[in-house]
Coordinates of C-alpha atoms in Angstrom, one line a residue:
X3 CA -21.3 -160.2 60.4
X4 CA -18.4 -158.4 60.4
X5 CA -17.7 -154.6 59.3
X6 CA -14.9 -154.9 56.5
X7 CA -14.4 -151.3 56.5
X8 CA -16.0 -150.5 53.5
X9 CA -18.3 -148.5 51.9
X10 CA -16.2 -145.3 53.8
X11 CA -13.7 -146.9 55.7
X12 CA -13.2 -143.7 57.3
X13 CA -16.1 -143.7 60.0
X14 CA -14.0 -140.4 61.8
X15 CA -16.2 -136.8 61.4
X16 CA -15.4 -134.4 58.4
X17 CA -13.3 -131.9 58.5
X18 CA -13.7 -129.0 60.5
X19 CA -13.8 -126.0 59.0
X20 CA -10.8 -123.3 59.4
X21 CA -11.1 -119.4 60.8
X22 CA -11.9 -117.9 56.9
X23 CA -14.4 -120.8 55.9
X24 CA -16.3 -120.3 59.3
X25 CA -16.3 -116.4 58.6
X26 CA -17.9 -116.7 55.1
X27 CA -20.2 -119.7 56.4
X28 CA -21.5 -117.2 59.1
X29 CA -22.1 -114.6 56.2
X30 CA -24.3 -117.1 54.6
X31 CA -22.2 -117.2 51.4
X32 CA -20.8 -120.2 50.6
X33 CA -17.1 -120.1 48.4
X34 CA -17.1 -124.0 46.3
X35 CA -14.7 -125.2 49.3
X36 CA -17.0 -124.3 51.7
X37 CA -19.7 -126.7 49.7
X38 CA -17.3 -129.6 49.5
X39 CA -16.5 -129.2 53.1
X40 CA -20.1 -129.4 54.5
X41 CA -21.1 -132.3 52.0
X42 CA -18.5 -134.1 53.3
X43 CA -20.2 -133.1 56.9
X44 CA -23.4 -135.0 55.3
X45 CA -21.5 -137.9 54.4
X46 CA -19.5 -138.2 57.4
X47 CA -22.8 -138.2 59.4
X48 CA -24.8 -140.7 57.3
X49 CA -21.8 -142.8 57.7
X50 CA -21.4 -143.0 61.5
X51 CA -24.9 -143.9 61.7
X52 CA -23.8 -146.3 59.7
X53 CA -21.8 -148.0 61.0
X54 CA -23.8 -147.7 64.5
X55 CA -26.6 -149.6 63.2
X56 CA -23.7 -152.7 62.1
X57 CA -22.8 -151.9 65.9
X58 CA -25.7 -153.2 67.0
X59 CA -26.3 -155.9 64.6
X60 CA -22.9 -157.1 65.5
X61 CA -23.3 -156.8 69.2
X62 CA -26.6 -158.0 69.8
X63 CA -27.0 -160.8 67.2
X64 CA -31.0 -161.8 68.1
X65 CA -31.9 -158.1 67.7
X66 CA -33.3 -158.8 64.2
X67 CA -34.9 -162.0 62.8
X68 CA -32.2 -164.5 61.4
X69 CA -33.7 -163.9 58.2
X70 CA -33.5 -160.1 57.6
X71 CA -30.2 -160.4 59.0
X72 CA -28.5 -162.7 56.7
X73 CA -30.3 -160.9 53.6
X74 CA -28.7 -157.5 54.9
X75 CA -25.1 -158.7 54.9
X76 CA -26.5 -160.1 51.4
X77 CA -27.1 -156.3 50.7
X78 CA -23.9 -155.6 52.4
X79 CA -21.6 -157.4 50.2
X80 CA -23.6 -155.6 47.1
X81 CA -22.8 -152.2 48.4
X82 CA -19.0 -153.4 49.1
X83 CA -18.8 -154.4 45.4
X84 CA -20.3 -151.7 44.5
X85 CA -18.1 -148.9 46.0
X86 CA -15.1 -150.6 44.5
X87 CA -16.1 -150.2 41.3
X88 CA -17.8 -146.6 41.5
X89 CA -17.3 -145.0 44.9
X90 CA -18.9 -141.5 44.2
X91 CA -22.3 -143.7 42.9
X92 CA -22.5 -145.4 46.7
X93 CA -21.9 -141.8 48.1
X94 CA -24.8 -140.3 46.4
X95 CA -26.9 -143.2 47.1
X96 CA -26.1 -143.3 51.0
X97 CA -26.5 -139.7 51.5
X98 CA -29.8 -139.3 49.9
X99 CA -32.2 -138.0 52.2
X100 CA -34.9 -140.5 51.8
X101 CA -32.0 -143.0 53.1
X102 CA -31.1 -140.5 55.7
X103 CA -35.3 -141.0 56.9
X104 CA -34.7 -144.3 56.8
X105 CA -31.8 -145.0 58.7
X106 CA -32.6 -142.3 61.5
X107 CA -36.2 -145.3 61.6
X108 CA -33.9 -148.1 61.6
X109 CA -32.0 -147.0 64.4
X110 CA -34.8 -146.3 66.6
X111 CA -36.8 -149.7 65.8
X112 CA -36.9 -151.7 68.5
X113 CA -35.7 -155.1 68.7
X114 CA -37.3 -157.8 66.3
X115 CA -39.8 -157.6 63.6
X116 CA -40.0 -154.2 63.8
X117 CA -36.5 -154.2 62.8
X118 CA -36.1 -156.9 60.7
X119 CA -38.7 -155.0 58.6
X120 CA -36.9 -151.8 58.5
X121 CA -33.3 -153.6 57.5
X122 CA -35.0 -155.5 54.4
X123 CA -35.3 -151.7 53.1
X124 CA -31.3 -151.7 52.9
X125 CA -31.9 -153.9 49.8
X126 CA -33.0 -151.3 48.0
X127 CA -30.2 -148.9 49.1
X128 CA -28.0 -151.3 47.8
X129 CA -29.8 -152.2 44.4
X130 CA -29.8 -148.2 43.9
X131 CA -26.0 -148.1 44.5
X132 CA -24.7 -150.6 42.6
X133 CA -27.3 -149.6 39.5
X134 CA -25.6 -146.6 39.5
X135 CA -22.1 -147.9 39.8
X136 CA -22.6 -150.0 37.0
X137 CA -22.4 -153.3 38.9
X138 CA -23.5 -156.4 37.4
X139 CA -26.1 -158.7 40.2
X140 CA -29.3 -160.6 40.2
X141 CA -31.3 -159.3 43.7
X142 CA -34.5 -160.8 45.2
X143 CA -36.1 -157.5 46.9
X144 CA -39.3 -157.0 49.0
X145 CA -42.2 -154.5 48.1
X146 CA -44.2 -154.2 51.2
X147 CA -47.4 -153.1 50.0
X148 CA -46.6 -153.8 46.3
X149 CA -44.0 -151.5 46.3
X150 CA -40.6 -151.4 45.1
X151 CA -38.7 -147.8 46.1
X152 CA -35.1 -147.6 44.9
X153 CA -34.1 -144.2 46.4
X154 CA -32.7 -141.1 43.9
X155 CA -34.3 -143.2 41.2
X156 CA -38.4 -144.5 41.0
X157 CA -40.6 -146.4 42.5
X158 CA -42.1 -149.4 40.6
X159 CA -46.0 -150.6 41.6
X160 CA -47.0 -154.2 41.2
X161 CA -48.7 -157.1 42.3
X162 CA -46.1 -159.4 43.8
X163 CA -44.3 -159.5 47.3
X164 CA -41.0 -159.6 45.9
X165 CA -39.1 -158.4 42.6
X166 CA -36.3 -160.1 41.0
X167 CA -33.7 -157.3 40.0
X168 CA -31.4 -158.5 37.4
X169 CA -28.6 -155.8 36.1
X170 CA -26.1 -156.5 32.8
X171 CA -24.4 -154.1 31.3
X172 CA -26.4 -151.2 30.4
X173 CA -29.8 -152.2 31.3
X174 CA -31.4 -153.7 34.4
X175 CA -34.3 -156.2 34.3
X176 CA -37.5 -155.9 37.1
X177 CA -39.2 -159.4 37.1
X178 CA -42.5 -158.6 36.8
X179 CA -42.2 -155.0 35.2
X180 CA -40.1 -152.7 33.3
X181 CA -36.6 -152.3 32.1
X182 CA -34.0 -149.9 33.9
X183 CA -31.1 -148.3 32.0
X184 CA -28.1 -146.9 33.3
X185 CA -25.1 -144.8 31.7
X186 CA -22.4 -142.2 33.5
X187 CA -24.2 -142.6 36.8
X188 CA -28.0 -141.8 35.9
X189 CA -30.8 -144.8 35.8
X190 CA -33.9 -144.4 34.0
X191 CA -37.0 -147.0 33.4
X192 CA -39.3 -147.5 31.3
X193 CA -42.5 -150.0 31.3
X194 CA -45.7 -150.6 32.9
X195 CA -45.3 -150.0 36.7
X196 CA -42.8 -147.7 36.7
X197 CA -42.1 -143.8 37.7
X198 CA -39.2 -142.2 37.6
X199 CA -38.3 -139.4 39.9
X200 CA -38.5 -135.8 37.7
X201 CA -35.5 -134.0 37.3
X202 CA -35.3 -130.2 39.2
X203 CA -33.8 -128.3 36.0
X204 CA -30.6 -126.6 36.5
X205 CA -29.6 -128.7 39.4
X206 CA -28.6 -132.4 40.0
X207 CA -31.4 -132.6 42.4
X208 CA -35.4 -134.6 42.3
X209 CA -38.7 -133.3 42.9
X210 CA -39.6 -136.4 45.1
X211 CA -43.2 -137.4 45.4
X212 CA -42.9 -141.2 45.5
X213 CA -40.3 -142.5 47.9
X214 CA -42.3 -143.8 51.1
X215 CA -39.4 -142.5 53.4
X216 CA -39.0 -139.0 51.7
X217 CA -40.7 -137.2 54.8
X218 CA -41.2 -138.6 58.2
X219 CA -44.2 -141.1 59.3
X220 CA -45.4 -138.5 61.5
X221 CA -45.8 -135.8 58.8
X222 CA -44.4 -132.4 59.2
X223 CA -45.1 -129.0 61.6
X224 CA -47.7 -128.6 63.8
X225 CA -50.5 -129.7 61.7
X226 CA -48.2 -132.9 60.8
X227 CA -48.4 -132.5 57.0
X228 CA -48.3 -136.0 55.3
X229 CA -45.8 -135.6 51.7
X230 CA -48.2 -135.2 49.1
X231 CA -48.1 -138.3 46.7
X232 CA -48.0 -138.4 42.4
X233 CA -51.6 -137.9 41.9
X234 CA -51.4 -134.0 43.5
X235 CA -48.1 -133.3 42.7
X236 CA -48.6 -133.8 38.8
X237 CA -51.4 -131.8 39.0
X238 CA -49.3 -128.8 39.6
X239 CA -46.9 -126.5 39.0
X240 CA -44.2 -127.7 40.9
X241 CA -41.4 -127.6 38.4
X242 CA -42.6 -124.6 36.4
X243 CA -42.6 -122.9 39.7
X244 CA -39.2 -124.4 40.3
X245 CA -37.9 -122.9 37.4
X246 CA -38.9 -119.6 37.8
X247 CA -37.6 -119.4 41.5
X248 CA -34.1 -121.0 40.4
X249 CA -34.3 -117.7 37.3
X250 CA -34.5 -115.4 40.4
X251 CA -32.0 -117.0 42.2
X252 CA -29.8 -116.5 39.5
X253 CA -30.6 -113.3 38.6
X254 CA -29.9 -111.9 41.9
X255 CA -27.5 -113.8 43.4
X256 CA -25.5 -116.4 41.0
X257 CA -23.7 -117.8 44.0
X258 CA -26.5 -117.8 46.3
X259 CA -28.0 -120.1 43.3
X260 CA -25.1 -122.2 42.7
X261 CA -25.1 -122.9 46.5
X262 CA -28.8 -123.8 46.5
X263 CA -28.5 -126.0 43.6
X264 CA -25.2 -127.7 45.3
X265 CA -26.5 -128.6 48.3
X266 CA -30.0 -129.3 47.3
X267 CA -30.9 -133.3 46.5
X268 CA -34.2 -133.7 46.2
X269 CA -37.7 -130.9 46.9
X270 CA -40.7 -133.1 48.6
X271 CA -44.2 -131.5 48.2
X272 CA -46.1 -131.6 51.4
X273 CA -50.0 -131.6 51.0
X274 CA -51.0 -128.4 52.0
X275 CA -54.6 -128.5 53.6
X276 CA -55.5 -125.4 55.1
X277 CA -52.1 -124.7 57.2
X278 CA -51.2 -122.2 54.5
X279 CA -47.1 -122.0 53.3
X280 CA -45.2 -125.3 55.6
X281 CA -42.2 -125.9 54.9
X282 CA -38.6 -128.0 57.0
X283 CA -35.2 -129.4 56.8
X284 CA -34.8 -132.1 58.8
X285 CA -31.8 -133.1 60.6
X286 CA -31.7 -137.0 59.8
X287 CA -32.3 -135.6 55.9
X288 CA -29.9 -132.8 55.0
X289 CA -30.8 -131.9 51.3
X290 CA -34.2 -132.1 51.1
X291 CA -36.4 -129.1 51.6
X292 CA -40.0 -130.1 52.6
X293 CA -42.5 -127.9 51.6
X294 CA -46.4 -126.9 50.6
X295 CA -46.8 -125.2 47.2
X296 CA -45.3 -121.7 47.4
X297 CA -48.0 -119.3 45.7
X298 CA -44.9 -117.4 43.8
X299 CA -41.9 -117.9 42.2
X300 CA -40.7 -115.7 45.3
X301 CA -42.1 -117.4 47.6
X302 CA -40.2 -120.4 46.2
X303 CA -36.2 -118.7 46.0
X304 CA -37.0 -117.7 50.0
X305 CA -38.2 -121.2 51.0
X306 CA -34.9 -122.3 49.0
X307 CA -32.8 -119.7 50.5
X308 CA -34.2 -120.1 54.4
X309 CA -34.1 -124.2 54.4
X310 CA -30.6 -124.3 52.8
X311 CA -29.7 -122.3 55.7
X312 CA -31.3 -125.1 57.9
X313 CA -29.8 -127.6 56.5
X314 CA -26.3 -125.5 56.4
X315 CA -26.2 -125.3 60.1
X316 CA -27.1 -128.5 60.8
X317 CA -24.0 -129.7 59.4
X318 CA -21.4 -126.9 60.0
X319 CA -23.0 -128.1 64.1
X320 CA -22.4 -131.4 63.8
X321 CA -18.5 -130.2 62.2
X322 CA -17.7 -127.7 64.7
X323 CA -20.2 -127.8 68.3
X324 CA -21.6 -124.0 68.3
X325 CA -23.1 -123.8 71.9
X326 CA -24.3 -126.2 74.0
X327 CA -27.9 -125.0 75.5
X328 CA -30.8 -126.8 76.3
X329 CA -33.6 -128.0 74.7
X330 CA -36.4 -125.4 76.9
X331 CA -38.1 -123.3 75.0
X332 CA -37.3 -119.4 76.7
X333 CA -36.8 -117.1 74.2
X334 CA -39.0 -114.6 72.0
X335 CA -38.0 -113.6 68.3
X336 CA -40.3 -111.8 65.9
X337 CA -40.5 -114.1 63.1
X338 CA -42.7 -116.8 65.5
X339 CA -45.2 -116.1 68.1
X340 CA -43.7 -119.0 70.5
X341 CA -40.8 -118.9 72.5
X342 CA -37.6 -121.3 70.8
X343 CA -35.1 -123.0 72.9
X344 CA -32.0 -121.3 71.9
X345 CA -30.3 -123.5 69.3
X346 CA -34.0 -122.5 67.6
X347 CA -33.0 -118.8 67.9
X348 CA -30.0 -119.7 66.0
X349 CA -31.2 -121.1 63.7
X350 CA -34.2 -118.2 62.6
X351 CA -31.4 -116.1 63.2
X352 CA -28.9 -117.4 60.9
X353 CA -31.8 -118.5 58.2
X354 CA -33.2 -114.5 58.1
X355 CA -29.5 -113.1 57.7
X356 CA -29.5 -115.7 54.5
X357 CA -32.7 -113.7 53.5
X358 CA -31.7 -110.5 54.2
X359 CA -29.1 -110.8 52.0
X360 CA -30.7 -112.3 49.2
X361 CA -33.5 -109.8 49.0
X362 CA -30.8 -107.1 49.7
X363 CA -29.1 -107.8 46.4
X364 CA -32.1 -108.4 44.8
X365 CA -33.0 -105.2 45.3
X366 CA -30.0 -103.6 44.6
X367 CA -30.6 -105.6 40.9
X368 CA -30.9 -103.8 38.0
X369 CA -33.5 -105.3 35.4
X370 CA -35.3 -106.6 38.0
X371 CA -39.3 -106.2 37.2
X372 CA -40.9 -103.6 39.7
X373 CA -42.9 -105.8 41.7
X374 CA -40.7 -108.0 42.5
X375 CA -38.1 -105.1 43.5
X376 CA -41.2 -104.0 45.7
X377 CA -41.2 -107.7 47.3
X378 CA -37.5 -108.0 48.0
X379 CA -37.6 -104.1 49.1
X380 CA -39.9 -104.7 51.8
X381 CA -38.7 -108.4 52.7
X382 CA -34.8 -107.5 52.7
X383 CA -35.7 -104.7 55.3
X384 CA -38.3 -106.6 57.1
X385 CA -35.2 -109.2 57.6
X386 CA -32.7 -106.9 58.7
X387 CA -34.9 -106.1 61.3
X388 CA -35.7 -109.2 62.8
X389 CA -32.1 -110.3 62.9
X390 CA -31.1 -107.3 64.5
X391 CA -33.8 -107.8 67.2
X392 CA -32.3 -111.5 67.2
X393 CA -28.5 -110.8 67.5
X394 CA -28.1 -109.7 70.8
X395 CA -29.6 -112.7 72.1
X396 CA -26.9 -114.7 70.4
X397 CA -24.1 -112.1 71.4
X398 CA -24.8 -112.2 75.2
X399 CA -25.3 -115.5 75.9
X400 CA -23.0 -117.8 77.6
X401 CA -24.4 -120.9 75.8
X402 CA -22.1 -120.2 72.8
X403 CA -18.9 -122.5 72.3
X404 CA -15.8 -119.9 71.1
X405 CA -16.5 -121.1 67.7
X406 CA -19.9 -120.1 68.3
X407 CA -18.8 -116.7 69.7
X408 CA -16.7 -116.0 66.2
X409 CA -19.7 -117.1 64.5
X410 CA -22.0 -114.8 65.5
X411 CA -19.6 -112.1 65.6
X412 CA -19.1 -112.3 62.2
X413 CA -23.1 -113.1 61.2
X414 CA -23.5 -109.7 63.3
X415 CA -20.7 -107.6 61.1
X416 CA -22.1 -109.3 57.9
X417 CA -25.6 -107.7 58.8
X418 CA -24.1 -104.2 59.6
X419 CA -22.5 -104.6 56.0
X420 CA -26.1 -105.1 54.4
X421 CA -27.0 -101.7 55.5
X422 CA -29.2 -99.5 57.9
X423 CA -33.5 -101.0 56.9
X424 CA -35.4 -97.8 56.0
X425 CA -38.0 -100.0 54.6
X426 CA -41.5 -100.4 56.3
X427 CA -42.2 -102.4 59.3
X428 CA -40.9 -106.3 59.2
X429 CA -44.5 -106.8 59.7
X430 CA -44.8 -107.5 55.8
X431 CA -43.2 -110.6 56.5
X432 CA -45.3 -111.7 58.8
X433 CA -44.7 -114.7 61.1
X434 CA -41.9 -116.7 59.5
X435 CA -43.8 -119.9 57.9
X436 CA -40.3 -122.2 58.4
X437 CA -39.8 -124.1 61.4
X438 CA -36.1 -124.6 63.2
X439 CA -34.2 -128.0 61.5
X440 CA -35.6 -130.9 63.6

């Protein structure tokens, strides 16, 4: 097999961002360059990967079964046919973060059937492409476990080991099942054995509850937290609660909100049990916030506001090195009872600024109903506190790059700009319920 170059022929890292776009990034506010630039962070990364896993395949020919590996330059080909007709379709389809789960798998598989079976999973990533580019193809695709998941789009449930996926024109054919329709990028189905992915409102992004790669096998925090599957999540009020959060959002903080809504691709439910409010960004899945049912529509816009941090520095990390500690554990901060290895420090840190100046503004509102006022009041000063309590940390340590150095620098003037906290004690927040990006 060889690597033509294409989908991406540039395999090099994004760009990195300049002096005023680190500045505003380290405020937590986001101008629509900044966006673009750490997007193209996402992309960049999901393409090196990439490419390492063709690496491999080229290098070590008998590291997957003859079989999976002629039907994944089979896939191959699709996606290169694809991407000349409708680049931005492959680009939305590669850097979904169910493929991001996936890929992060595949590249850890070991040798043989185990990887074999992952790669026949690329099939899918290419159907979903080149449906949304508009490509005409006929596809033979597994469904391990009678299940066909074409990621950003459905999942279609039958009885068969394989479907035949035939797209013309407008509408795309599942042999045995339903119909698929495509127009201006979008794919829909209809027919027995489908589900579609449900829309988030005011945003380009999914509530995912289907796609078997949408959270990792092991589940999620401490209590490992499997994704919680269809049959819960349309039980509840996940997308009324989503609109109410995203109202908030706006309310307070319109670019905080149009930030969220960029960067955001898909919310995954996690079933909640009786570890109370879990939720995680994920390193291998930028875009996707993980997370148990929020009780409030508050609750909601901070899980928003605190993973999209998460996810933010994950990338603007992976752009521009910020320090270069360890992985041990040594150092206390008062939203979490344990100690965090430093890049976890910076990471609360940077995610409770985010906060602090969301529920600053919030507060600062007028119109805003009383008792939510009372709620960002109390958690906008409970937030400055802990950040302030977390900063110095950051400041004196020698672990920082110089870009890391100008980063906090300017995360420490942003929180002198939100003000002096003369709320009560940051005990109303409690422990923070968020882990560090993993």
């Amino acid at each position: 097999m060889r690597y033509r170059g294409r989908p991406g022929a540039r395999m090099m890292p994004g760009p990195r961002p300049a002096g005023p776009a680190l500045a505003r990034l380290a405020r937590t506010r986001s101008a629509h360059g900044d966006v673009a630039l750490l997007l193209g962070g996402v992309h960049s990364r999901r393409l090196v990967l990439l490419k390492s896993l063709l690496t491999r395949l080229e290098r070590h020919p008998g590291a997957a079964p003859a079989p999976a590996r002629r039907r994944f330059e089979e896939h191959w080909r699709l996606l290169e046919q694809a991407e000349s007709l409708h680049p931005h379709s492959v680009r939305r389809t590669l850097d979904y973060p169910a493929v991001g789960h996936w890929l992060a798998r595949t590249l850890a598989a070991a040798d043989g059937e185990q990887l074999g079976g992952l790669l026949e999973r690329f099939g899918a990533v290419a159907a979903s492409a080149a449906l949304r580019a508009g490509t005409d193809f006929t596809l033979e695709l597994p469904a391990p476990d009678g299940l066909l998941a074409l990621p950003g789009i459905g999942l279609l449930g039958c009885d068969t080991p394989t479907v035949r996926l035939t797209a013309r024109g407008p509408a795309a054919h599942l042999a045995p099942g339903p119909v698929l329709h495509r127009a201006a990028g979008r794919v829909h189905g209809s027919g027995t054995g489908w589900r579609g992915l449900r829309p988030l409102p005011g945003s380009a992004g999914y509530l995912d509850d289907l796609d078997p790669h949408r959270a990792p096998p092991g589940g999620v925090g401490h209590a490992a937290l499997p994704a919680s599957p269809r049959s819960a999540t349309a039980v509840q009020p996940w997308l009324s609660r989503w609109r109410a959060a995203l109202a908030l959002l706006r309310f307070a903080d319109p670019l905080r909100a149009a930030e969220t809504t960029a960067l955001l691709r898909c919310l995954v439910p996690l079933a909640g049990g009786d570890a109370g409010q879990v939720s995680a960004t994920l390193r291998a899945a930028p875009g996707a916030v993980l997370c148990t049912l929020p009780d409030t529509a508050e609750d909601l816009a901070e899980v928003l506001v605190h993973e999209t941090q998460h996810g933010k520095l994950a990338v603007l990390h992976d752009l521009v090195p910020l320090h270069h500690a360890g992985p041990h554990a040594v150092h206390r901060v008062p939203w979490r009872p344990d100690p965090r290895p430093f890049e976890g420090v910076l990471q609360g840190t940077y995610a409770h600024l985010a906060l602090a100046d969301f529920w600053t503004r919030a507060a600062r509102r007028d119109g805003l109903a009383p008792t939510v006022r009372s709620v960002a009041v109390a958690r906008g000063d409970a937030c400055r506190r802990q950040v302030a309590q977390a900063l110095p940390l950051l400041l004196e340590s020698r672990e920082l790059t110089p870009a890391g150095r100008e980063f906090a620098a300017c995360m420490q003037q942003h929180l002198v700009c939100l003000g002096r906290s003369v709320g009560p004690s940051p005990t109303v927040c409690g422990t923070s319920p968020s882990g560090d990006v993993r």
